[in-house]
Tab-separated table of N, CA and C in Angstrom:
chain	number	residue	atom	x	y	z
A	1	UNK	N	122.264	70.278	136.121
A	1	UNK	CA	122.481	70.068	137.540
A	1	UNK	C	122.792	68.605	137.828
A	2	UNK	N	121.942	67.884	136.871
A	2	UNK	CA	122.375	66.042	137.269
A	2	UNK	C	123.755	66.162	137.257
A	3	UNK	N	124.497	66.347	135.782
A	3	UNK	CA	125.910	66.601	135.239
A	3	UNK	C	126.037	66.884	136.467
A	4	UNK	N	126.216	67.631	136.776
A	4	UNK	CA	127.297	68.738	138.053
A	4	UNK	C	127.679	67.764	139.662
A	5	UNK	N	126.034	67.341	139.739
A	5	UNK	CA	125.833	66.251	140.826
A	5	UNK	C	126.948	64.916	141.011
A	6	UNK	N	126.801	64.388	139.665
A	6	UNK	CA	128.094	63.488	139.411
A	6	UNK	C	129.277	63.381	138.790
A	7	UNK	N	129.813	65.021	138.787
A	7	UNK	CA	130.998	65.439	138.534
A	7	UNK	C	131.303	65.465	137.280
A	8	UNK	N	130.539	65.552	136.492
A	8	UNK	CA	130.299	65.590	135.189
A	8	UNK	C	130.814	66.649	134.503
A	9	UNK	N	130.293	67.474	134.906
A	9	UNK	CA	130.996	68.818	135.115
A	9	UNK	C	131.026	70.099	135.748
A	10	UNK	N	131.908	71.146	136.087
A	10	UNK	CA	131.827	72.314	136.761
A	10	UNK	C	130.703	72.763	137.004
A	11	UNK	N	131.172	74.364	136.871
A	11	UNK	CA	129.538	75.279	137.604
A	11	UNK	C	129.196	75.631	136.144
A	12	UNK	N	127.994	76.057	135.888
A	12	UNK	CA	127.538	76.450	134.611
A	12	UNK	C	127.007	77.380	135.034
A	13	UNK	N	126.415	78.554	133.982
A	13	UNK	CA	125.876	79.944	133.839
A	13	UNK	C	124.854	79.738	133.007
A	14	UNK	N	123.881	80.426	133.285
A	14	UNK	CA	122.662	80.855	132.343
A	14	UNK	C	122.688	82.278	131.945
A	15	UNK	N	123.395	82.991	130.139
A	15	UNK	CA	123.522	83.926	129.885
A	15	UNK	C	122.209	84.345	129.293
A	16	UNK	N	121.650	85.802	129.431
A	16	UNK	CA	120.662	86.084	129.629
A	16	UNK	C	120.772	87.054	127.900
A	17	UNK	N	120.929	86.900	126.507
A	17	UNK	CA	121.236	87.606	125.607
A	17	UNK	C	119.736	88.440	124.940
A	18	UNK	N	118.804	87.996	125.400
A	18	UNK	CA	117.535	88.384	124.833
A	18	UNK	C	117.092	88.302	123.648
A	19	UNK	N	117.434	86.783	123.726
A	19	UNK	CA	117.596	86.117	122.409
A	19	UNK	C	116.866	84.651	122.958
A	20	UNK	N	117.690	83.824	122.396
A	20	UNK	CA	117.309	82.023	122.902
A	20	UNK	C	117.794	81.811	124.201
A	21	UNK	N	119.105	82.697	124.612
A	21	UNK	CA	119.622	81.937	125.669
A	21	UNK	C	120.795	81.584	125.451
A	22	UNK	N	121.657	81.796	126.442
A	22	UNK	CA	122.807	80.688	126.370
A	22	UNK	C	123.514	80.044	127.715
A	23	UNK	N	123.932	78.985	127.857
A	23	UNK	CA	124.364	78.272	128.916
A	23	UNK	C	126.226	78.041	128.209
A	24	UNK	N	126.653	78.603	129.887
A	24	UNK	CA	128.221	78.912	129.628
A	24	UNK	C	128.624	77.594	130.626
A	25	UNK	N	129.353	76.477	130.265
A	25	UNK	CA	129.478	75.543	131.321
A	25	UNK	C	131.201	75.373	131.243
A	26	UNK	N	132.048	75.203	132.490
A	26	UNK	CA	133.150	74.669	132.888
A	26	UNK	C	133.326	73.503	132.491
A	27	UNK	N	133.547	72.790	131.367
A	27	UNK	CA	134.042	71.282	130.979
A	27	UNK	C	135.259	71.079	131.869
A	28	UNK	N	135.135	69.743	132.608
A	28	UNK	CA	136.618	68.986	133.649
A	28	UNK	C	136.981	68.186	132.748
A	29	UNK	N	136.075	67.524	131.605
A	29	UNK	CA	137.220	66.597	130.732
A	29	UNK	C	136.535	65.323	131.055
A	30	UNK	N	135.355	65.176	132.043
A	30	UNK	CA	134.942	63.362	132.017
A	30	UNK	C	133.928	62.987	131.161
A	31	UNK	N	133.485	63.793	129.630
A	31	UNK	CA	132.209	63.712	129.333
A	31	UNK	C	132.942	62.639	127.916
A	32	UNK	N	132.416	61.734	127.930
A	32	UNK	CA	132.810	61.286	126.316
A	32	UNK	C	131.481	61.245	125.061
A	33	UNK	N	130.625	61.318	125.720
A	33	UNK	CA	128.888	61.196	125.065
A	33	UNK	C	127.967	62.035	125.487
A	34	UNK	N	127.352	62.602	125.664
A	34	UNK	CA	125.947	63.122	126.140
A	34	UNK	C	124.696	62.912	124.773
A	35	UNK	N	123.730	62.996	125.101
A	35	UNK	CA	122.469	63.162	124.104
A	35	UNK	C	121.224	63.074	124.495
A	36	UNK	N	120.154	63.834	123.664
A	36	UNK	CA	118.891	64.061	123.659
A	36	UNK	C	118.407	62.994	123.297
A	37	UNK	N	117.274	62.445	124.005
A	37	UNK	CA	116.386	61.541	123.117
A	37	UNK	C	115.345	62.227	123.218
A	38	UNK	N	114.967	62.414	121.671
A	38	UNK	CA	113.685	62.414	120.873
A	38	UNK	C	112.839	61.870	120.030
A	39	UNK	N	111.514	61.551	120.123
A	39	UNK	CA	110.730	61.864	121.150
A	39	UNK	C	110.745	61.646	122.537
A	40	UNK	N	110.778	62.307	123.478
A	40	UNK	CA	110.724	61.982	124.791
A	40	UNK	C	109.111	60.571	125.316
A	41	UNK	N	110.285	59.146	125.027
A	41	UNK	CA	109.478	58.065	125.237
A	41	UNK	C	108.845	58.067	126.618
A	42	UNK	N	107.978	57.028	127.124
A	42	UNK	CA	107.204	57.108	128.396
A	42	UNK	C	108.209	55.551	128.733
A	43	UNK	N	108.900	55.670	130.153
A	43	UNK	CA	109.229	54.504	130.450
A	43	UNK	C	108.394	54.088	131.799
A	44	UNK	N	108.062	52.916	131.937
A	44	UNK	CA	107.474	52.562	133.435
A	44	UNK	C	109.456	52.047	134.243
A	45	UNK	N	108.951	51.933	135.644
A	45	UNK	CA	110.031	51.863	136.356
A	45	UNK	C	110.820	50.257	136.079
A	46	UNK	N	110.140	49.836	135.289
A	46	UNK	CA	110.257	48.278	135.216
A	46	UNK	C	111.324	48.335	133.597
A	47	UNK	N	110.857	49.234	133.064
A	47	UNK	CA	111.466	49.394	132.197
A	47	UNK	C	113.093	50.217	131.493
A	48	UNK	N	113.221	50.603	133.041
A	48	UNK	CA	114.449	51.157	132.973
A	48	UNK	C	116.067	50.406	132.478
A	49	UNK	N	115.658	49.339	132.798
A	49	UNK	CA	117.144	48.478	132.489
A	49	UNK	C	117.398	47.880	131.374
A	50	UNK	N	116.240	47.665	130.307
A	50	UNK	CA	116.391	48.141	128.507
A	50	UNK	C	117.021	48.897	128.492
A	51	UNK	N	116.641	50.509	128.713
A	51	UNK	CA	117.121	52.023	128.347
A	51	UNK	C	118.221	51.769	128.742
A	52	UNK	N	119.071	51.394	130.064
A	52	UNK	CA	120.120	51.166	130.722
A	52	UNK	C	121.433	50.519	129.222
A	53	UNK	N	120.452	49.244	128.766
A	53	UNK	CA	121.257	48.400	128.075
A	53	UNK	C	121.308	48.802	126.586
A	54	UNK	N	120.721	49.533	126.615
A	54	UNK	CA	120.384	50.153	124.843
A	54	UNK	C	121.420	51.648	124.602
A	55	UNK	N	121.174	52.195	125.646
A	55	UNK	CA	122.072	53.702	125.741
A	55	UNK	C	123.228	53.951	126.243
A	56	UNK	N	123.765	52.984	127.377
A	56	UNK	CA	124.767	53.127	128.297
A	56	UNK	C	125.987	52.159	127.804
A	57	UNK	N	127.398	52.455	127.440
A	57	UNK	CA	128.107	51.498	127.212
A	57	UNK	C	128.381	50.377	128.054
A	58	UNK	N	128.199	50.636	129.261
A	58	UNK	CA	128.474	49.373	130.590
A	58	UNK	C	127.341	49.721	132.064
A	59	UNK	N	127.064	48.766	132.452
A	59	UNK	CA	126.689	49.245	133.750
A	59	UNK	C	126.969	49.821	134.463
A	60	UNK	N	128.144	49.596	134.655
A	60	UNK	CA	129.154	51.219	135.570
A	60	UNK	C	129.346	51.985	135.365
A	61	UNK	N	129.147	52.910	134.499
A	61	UNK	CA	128.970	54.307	134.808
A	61	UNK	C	127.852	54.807	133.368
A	62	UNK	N	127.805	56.211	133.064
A	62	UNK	CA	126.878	56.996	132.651
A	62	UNK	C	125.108	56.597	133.400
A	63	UNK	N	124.839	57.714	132.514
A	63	UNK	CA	123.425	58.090	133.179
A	63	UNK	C	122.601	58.460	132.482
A	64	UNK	N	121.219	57.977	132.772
A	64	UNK	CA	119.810	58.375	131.648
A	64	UNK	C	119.214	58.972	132.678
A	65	UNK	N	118.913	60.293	131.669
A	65	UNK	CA	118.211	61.711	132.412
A	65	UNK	C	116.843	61.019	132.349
A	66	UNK	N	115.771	61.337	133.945
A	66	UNK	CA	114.679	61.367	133.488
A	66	UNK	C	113.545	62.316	133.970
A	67	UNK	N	112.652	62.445	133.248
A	67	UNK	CA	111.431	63.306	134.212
A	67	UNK	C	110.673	62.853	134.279
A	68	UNK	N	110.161	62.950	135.785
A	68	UNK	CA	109.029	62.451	136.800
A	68	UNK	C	108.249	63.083	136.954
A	69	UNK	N	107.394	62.522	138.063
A	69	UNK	CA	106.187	63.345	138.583
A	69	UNK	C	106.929	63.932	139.977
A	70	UNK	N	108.212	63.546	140.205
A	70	UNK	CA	108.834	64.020	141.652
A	70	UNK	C	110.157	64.851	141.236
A	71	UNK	N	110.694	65.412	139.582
A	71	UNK	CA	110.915	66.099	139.293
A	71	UNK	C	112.473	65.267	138.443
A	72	UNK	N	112.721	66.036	138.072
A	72	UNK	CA	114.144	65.492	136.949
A	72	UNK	C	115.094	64.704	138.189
A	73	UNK	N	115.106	63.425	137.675
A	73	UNK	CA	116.982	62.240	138.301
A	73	UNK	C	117.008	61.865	137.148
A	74	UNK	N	117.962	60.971	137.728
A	74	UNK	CA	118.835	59.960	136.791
A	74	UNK	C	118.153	58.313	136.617
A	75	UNK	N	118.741	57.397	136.199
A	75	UNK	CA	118.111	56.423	136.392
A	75	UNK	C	117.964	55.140	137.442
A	76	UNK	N	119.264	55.611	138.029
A	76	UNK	CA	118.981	54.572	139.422
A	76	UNK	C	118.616	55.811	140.737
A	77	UNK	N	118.527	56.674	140.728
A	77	UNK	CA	117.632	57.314	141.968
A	77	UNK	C	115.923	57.052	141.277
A	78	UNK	N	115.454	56.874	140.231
A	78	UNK	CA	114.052	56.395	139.856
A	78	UNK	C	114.059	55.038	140.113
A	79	UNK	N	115.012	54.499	139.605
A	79	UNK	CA	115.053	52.877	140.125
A	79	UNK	C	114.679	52.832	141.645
A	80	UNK	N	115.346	53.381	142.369
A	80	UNK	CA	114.790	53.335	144.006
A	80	UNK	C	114.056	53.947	144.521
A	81	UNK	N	113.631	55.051	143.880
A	81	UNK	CA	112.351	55.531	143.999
A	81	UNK	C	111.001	54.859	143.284
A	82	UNK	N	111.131	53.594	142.121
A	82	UNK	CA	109.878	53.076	142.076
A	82	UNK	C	109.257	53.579	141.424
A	83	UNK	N	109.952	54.808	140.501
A	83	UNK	CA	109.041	55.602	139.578
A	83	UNK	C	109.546	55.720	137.794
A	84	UNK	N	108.309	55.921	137.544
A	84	UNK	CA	108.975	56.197	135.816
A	84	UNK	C	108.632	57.140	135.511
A	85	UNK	N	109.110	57.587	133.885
A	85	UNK	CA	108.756	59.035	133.726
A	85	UNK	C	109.098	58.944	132.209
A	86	UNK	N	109.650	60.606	132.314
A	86	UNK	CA	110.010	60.389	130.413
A	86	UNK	C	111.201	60.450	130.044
A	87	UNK	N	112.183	59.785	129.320
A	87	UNK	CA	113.584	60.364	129.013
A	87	UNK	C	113.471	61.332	127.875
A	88	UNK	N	114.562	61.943	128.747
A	88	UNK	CA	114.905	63.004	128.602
A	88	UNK	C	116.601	63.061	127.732
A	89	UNK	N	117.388	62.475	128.371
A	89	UNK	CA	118.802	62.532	127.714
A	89	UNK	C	119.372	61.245	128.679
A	90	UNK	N	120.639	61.416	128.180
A	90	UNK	CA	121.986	60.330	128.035
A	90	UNK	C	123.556	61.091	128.725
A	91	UNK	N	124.293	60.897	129.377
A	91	UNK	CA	125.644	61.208	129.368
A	91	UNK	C	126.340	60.170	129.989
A	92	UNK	N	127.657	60.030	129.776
A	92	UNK	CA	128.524	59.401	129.907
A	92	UNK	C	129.673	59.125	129.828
């Protein structure tokens, strides 16, 4: 849903196989990177602009997924919200 939010990409599907699962997504063509980070580290809000400079090729654009206690953003809606959490992933 972040993806989708910043045009990342289309509508996606959750296929229901009765199995693992599968997610059917519309690629538009703006993704050049995405990724998981594992272990899911603990960042404080202070600490976001390391992760920023360690994961992101430039300041202007991509995005570090995160989870909160106020539920999954990105990293500058936590930046202005004042909160930290855990990462989660990368796209860009």
């Amino acid at each position: 849903q972040q993806m989708m939010k910043h045009g990342y990409i289309g509508e996606f599907e959750i296929v229901d196989d009765h199995r693992a699962g599968k997610i059917v997504v519309e690629l538009i063509g703006r993704i050049n990177k995405c990724g998981v980070i594992s272990p899911r580290f603990d960042v404080c809000h202070n600490e976001i602009e390391q992760w920023v400079v360690n994961l992101l090729p430039a300041r202007q654009f991509g995005h570090i997924i995160l989870s909160t206690s106020l539920g999954i953003m990105d990293h500058e809606e936590a930046r202005r919200k004042h909160t930290g959490g855990k990462v989660l992933g990368f796209f860009y």
